[in-house]
Short mmCIF file of C-alpha atoms in Angstrom, two decimals:
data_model
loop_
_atom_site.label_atom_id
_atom_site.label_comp_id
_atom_site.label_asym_id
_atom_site.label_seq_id
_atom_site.Cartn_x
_atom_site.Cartn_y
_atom_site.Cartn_z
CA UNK L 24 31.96 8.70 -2.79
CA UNK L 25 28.82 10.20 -2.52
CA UNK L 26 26.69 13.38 -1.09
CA UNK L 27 24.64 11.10 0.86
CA UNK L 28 24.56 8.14 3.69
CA UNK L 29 25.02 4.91 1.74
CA UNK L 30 25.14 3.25 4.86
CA UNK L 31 22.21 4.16 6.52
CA UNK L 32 20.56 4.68 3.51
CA UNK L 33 20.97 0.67 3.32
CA UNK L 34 20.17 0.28 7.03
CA UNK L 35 17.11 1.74 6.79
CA UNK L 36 15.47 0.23 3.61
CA UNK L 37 16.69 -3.75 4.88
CA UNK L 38 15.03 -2.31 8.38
CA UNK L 39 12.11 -1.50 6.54
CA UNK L 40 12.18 -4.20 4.51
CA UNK L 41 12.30 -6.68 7.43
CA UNK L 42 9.08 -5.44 8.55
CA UNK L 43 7.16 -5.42 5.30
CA UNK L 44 5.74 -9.26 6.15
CA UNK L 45 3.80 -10.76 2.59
CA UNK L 46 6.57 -8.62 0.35
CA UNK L 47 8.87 -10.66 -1.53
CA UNK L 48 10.97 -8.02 -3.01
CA UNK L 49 11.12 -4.66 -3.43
CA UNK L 50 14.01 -1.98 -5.36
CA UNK L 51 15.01 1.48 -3.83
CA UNK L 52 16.83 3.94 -5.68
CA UNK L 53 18.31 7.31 -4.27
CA UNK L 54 20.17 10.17 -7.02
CA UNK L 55 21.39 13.63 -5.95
CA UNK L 56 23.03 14.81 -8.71
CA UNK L 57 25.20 12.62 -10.84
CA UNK L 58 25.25 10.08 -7.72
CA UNK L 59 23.06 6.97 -7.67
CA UNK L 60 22.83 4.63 -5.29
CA UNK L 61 20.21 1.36 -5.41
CA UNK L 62 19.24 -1.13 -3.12
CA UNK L 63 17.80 -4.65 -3.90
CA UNK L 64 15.68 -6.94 -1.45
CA UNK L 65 14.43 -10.18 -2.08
CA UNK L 66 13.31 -11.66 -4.73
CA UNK L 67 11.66 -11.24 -8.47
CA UNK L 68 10.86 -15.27 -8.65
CA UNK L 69 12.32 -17.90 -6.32
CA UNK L 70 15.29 -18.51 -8.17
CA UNK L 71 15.94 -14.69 -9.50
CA UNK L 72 16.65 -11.96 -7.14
CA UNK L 73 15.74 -8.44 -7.37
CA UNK L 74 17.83 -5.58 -9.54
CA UNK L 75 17.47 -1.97 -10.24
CA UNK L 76 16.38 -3.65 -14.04
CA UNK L 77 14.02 -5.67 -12.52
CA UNK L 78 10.92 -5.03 -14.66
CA UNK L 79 7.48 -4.37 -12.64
CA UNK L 80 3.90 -2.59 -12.81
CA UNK L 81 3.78 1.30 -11.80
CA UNK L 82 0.34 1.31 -11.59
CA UNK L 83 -0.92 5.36 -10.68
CA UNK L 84 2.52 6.81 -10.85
CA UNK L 85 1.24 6.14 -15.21
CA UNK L 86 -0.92 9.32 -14.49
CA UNK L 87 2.31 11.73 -13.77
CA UNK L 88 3.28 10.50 -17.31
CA UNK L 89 0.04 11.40 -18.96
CA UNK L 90 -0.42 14.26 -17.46
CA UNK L 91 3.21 15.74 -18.55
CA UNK L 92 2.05 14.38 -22.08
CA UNK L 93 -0.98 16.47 -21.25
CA UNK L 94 0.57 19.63 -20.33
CA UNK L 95 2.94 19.29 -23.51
CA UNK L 96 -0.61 19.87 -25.51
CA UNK L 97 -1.72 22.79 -23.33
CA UNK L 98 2.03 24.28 -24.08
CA UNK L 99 1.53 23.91 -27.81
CA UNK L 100 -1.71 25.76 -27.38
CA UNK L 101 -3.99 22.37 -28.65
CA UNK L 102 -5.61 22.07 -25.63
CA UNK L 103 -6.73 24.22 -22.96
CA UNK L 104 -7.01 23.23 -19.31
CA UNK L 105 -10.59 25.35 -18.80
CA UNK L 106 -11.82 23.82 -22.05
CA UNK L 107 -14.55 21.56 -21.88
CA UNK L 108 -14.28 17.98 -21.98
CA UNK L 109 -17.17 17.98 -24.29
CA UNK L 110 -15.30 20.01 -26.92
CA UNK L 111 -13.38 16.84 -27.63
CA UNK L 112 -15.47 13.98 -25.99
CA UNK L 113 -18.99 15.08 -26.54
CA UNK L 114 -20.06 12.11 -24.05
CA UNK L 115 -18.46 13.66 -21.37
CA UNK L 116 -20.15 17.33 -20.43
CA UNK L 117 -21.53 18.51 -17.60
CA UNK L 118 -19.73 21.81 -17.45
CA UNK L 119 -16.41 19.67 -16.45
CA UNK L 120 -13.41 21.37 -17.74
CA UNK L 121 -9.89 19.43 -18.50
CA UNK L 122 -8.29 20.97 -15.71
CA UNK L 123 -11.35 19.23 -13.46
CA UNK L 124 -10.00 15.94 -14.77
CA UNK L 125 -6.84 16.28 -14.45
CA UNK L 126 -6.69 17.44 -10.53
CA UNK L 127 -9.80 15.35 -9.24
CA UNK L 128 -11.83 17.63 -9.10
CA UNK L 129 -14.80 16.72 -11.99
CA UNK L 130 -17.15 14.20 -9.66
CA UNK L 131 -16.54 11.44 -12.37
CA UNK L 132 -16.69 8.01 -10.12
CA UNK L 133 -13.92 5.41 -9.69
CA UNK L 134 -14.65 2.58 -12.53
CA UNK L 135 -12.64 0.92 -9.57
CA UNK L 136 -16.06 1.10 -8.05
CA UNK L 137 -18.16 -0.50 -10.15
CA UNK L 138 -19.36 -3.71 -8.68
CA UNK L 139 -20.04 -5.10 -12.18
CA UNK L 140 -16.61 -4.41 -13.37
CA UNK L 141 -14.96 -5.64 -10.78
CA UNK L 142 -16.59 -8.85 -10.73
CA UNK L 143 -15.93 -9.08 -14.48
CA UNK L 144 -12.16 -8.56 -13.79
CA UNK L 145 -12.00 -10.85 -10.92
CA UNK L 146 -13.80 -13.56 -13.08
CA UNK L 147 -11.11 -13.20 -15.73
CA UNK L 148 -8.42 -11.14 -14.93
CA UNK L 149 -6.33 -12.20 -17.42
CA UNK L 150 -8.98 -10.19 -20.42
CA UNK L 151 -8.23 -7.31 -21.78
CA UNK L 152 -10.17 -4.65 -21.11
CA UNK L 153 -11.09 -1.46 -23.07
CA UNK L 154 -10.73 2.12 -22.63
CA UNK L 155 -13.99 2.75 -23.57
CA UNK L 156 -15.70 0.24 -21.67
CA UNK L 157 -13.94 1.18 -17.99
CA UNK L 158 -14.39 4.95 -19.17
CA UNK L 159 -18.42 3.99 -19.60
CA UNK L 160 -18.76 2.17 -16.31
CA UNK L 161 -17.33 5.16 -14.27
CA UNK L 162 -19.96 7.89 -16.39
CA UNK L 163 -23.07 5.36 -15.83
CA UNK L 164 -22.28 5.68 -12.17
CA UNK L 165 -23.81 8.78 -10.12
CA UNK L 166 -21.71 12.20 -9.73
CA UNK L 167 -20.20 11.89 -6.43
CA UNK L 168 -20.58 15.63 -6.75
CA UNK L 169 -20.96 19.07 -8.69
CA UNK L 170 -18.24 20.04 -10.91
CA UNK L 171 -14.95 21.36 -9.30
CA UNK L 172 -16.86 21.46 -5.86
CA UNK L 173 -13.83 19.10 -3.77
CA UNK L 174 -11.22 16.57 -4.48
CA UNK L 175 -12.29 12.69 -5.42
CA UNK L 176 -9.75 10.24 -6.60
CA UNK L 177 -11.05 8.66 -9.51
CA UNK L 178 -9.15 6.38 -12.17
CA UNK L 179 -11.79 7.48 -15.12
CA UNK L 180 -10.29 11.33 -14.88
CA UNK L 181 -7.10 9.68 -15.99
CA UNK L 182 -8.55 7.39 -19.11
CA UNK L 183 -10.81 9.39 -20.89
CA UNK L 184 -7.67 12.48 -20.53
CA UNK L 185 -5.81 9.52 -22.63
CA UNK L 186 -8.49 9.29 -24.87
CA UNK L 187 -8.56 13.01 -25.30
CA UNK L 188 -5.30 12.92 -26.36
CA UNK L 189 -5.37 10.29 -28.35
CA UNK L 190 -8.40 11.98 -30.11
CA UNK L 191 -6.58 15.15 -30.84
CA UNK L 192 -3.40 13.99 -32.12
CA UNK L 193 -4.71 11.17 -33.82
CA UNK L 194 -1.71 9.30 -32.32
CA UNK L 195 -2.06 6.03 -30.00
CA UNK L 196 -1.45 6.67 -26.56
CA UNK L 197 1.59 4.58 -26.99
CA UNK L 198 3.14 6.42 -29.56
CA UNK L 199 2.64 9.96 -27.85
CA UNK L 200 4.59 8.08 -24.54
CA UNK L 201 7.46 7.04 -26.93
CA UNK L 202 7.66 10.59 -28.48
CA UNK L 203 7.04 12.65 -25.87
CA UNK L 204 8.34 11.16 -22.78
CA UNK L 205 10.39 7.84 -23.01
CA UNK L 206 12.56 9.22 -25.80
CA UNK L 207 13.92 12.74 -24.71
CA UNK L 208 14.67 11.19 -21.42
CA UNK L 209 15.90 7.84 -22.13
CA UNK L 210 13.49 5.84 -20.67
CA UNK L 211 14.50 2.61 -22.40
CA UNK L 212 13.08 0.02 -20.49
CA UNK L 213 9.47 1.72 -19.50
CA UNK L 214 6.86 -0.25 -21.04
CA UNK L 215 3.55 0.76 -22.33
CA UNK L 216 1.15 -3.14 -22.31
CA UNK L 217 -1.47 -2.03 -24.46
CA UNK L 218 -3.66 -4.86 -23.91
CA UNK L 219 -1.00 -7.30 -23.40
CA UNK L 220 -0.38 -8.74 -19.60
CA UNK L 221 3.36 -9.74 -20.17
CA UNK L 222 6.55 -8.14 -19.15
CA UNK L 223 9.71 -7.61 -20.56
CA UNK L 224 12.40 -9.88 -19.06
CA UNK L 225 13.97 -9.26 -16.36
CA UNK L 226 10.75 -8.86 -14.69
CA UNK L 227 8.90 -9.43 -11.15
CA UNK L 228 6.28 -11.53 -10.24
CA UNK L 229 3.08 -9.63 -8.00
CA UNK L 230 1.31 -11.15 -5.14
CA UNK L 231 -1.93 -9.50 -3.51
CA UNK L 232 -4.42 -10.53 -1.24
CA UNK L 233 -7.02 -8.90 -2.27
CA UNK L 234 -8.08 -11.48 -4.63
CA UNK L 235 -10.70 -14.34 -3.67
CA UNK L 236 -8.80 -17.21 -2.50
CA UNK L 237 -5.80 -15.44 -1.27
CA UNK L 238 -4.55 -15.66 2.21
CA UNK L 239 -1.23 -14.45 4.10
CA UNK L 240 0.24 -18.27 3.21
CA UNK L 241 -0.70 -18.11 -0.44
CA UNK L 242 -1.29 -15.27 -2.33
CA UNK L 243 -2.69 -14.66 -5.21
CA UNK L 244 0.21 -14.04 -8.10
CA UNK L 245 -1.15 -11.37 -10.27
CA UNK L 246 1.74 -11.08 -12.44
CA UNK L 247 0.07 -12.29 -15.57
CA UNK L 248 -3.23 -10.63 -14.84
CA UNK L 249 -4.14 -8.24 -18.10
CA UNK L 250 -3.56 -3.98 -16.92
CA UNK L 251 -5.50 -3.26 -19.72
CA UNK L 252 -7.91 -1.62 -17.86
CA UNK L 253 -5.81 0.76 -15.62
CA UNK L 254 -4.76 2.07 -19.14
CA UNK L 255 -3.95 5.52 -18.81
CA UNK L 256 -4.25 5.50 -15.49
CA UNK L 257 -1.81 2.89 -14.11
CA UNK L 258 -0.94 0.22 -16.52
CA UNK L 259 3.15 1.18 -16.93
CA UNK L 260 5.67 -1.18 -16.86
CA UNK L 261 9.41 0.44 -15.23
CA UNK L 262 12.22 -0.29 -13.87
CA UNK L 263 13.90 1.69 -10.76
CA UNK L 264 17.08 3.09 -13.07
CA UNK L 265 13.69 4.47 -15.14
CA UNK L 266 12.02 5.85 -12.58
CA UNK L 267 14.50 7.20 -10.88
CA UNK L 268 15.22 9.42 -14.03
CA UNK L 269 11.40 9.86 -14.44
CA UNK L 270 11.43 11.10 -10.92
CA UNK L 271 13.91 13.83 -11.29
CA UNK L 272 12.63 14.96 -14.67
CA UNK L 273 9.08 15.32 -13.14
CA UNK L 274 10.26 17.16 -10.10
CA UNK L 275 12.41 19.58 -11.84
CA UNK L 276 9.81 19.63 -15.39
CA UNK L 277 12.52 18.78 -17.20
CA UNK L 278 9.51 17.73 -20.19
CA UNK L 279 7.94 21.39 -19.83
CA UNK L 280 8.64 25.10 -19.74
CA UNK L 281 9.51 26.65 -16.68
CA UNK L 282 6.22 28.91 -16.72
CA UNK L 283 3.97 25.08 -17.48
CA UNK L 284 6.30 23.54 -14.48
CA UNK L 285 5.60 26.54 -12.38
CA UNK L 286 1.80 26.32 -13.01
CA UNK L 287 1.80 22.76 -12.13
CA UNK L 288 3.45 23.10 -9.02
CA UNK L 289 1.07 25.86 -7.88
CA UNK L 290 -2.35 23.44 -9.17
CA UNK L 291 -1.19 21.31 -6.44
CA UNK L 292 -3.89 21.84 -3.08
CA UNK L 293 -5.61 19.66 -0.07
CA UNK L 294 -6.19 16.45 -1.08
CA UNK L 295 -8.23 15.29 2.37
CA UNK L 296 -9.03 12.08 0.98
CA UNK L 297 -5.39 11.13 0.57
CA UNK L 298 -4.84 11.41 3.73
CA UNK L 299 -3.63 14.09 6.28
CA UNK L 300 -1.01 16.79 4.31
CA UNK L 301 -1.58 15.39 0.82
CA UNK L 302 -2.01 18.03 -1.68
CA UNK L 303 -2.90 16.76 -5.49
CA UNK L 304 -2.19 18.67 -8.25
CA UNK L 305 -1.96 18.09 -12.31
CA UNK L 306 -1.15 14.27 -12.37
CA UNK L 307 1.32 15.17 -8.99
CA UNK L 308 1.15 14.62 -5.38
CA UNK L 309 3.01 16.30 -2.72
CA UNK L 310 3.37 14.77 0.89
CA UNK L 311 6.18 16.37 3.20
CA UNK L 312 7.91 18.55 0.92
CA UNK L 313 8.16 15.41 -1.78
CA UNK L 314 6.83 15.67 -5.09
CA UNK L 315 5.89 12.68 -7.92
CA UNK L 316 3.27 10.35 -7.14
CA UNK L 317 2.02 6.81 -5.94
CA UNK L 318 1.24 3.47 -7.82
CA UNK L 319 -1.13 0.59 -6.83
CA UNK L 320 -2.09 -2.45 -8.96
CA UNK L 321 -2.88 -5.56 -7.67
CA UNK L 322 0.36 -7.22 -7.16
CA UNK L 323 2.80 -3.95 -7.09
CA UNK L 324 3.39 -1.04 -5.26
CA UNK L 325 5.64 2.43 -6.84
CA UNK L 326 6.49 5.47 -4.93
CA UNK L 327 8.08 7.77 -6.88
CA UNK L 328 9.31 11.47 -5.44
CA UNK L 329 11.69 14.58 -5.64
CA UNK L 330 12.68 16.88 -2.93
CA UNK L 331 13.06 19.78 -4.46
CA UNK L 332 14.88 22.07 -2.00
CA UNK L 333 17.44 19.21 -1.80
CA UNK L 334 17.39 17.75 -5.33
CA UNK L 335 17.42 14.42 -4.08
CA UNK L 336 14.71 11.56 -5.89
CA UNK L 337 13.84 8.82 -4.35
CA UNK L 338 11.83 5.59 -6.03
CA UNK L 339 10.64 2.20 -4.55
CA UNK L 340 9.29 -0.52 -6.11
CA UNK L 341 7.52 -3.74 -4.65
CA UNK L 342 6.83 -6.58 -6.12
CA UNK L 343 3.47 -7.50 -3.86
CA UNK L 344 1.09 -4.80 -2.81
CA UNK L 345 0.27 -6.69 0.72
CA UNK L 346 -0.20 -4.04 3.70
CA UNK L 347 1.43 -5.47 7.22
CA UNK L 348 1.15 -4.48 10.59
CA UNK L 349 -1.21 -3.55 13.55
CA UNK L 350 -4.05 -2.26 11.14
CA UNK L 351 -7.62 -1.68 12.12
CA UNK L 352 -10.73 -3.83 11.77
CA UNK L 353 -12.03 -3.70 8.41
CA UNK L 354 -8.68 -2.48 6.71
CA UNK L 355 -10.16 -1.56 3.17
CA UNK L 356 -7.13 -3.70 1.93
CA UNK L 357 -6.60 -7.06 3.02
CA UNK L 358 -3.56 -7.12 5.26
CA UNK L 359 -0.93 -9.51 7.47
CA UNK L 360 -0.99 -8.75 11.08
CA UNK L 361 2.12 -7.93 13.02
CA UNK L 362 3.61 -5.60 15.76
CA UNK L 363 4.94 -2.66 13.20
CA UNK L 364 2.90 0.03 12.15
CA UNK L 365 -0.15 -0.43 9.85
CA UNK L 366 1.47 0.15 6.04
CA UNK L 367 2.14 -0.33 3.10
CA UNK L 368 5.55 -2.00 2.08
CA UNK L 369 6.38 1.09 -0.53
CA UNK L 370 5.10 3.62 2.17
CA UNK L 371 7.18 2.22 4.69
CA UNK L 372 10.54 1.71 2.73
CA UNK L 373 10.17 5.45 1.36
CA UNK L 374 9.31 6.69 5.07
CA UNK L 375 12.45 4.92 6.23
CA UNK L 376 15.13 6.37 3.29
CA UNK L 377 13.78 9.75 3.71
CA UNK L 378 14.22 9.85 7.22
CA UNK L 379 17.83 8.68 6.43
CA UNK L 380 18.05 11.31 3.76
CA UNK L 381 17.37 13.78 6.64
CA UNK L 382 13.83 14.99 4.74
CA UNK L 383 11.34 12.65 6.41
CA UNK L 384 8.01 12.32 4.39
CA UNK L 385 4.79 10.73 6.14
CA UNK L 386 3.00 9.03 3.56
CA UNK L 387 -0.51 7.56 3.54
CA UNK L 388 -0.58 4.19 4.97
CA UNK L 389 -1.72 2.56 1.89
#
């Protein structure tokens, strides 16, 4: 037995699930306290079906791990959240401080903008990319605006903070994850790629349409497409038994000091662009009450919250990243038409279990 609805838990994530057209397969996870409880649709392959060991990409949620990394640093008095970026990158300066970076608030642009990157990555998406060279494309571009003056997205905040960190340990990025993060909470199968675009096995293969050449009847499978340039910022490879531990550990700061937990929580404010009640915070969003973050790279999908006044987690995992439903003309993402409601398969899914759960979140549609 369990503290909460098995049943409808699994109702609602196969209802969900039926509407989330272009998705072949997608993991949900639920824990309140010692009790687990997972559900698996679809498929990983056509022959393989999906499992809570199913290995696929986390894309953004990376950014809640390197910002915990982060934090570690600030505890241990290395690095300071109002220093300035300069002080340890002198290319980046400007006034912006760390604590700019890491809440969205420095102006840097989206490399995920760059028309000349992108083309170079849709040319050849299976090449690695560099750190330095997405980090470059997103300073060349123009300041979408003074420092610490409102709230931008951008995936360059997130890489050059893992550069930063890399440059004052003097450890690889990879080796500060291990350490500081996959260790002490067991994290066995979360996988950093470095520049490498395979998977551990078992693993998921990703399907997008955003891709030339894709269309609803075949997608484009992005599974071995390089992540090498969403480094720090959304390359991770997890599972949801992972992230569902991940989940917990961020929502509670079980990496951090209650005063560093507490001071994260409170960085956390409007985050317009997000959509309506999204607040953003130090590598942590916060829709409905739920706290964690969202992933998106081409081919996958990762939601992965806590509800804090009910110590409940929830994680879902998709392996395709195709939106579905009545959207509107010019959907930024490419999308299937149908009856449901315009969204994404991971927003859907987690709308649907934490409705179940009795704490229902509204989360952006894509």
């Amino acid at each position: 037995m369990t503290d909460f609805p098995e049943s409808e838990l699994a109702a609602a994530a196969q209802q969900a699930f039926d509407l989330c057209a272009g998705t072949p397969g997608l993991v949900v996870g639920v824990a309140k306290g010692a009790d687990t409880w997972f559900g698996s649709y679809g498929h990983a392959d056509s022959d393989t079906s999906m499992t809570p060991n199913t290995h696929l990409r986390i894309g953004s949620v990376t950014k809640s791990f390197t910002a915990s990394i982060l934090l570690q640093f600030v505890e241990a008095g290395t690095i300071g959240l109002d220093d300035r970026i300069a002080t340890y990158l002198p290319d980046v300066d400007d006034g912006l401080t760390v604590r700019m970076l890491a809440t969205m608030r420095s102006g840097i642009a989206d490399y995920t903008a760059d028309p000349a990157l992108v083309a170079q990555i849709i040319a050849d998406p299976t090449a690695p990319r560099t750190s330095a060279e997405v980090i470059a494309a997103g300073l060349a571009a123009p300041r979408l605006f003074a420092p610490d003056a409102q709230f931008a997205y951008s995936n360059t905040n997130y890489v050059i903070l893992g550069s930063l960190l890399e440059q004052v340990s003097g450890t690889p990025f990879a080796t500060l994850l291990g350490d500081r993060v996959l260790t002490p909470l067991g994290l066995a199968e979360t996988w950093w790629p470095g520049d490498s675009s395979s998977m551990p096995d078992p693993f998921a293969r990703g399907y997008t349409l955003v891709f030339p050449g894709a269309t609803p009847e075949t997608p484009v499978d992005t599974t071995g497409f390089n992540p090498a340039w969403a480094g720090t910022a959304g390359a991770l490879v997890s599972t949801a038994k992972d992230m569902l531990i991940f989940a917990r550990a961020l929502g509670t700061g079980a990496l951090l000091s209650a005063e560093t937990h507490a001071m994260r929580i409170a960085s956390l404010a409007e985050a317009p662009a997000l959509g309506p009640g999204v607040d953003y915070g130090i590598g942590l969003m916060r829709i409905s009450g739920w706290i964690g973050h969202s992933g998106h790279i081409p081919g996958y999908r990762a939601a992965c919250y806590y509800h804090p006044h009910s110590d409940v987690a929830v994680v879902v995992l998709t392996a395709g990243d195709i939106v579905a439903g009545n959207c509107p003309d010019g959907f930024a993402s490419a999308s299937i038409p149908t009856d449901a409601a315009c969204m994404s398969p991971t927003a859907r899914v987690f709308d649907a279990v934490s409705q179940a759960l009795g704490h229902p979140s509204t989360t952006p549609t894509a």
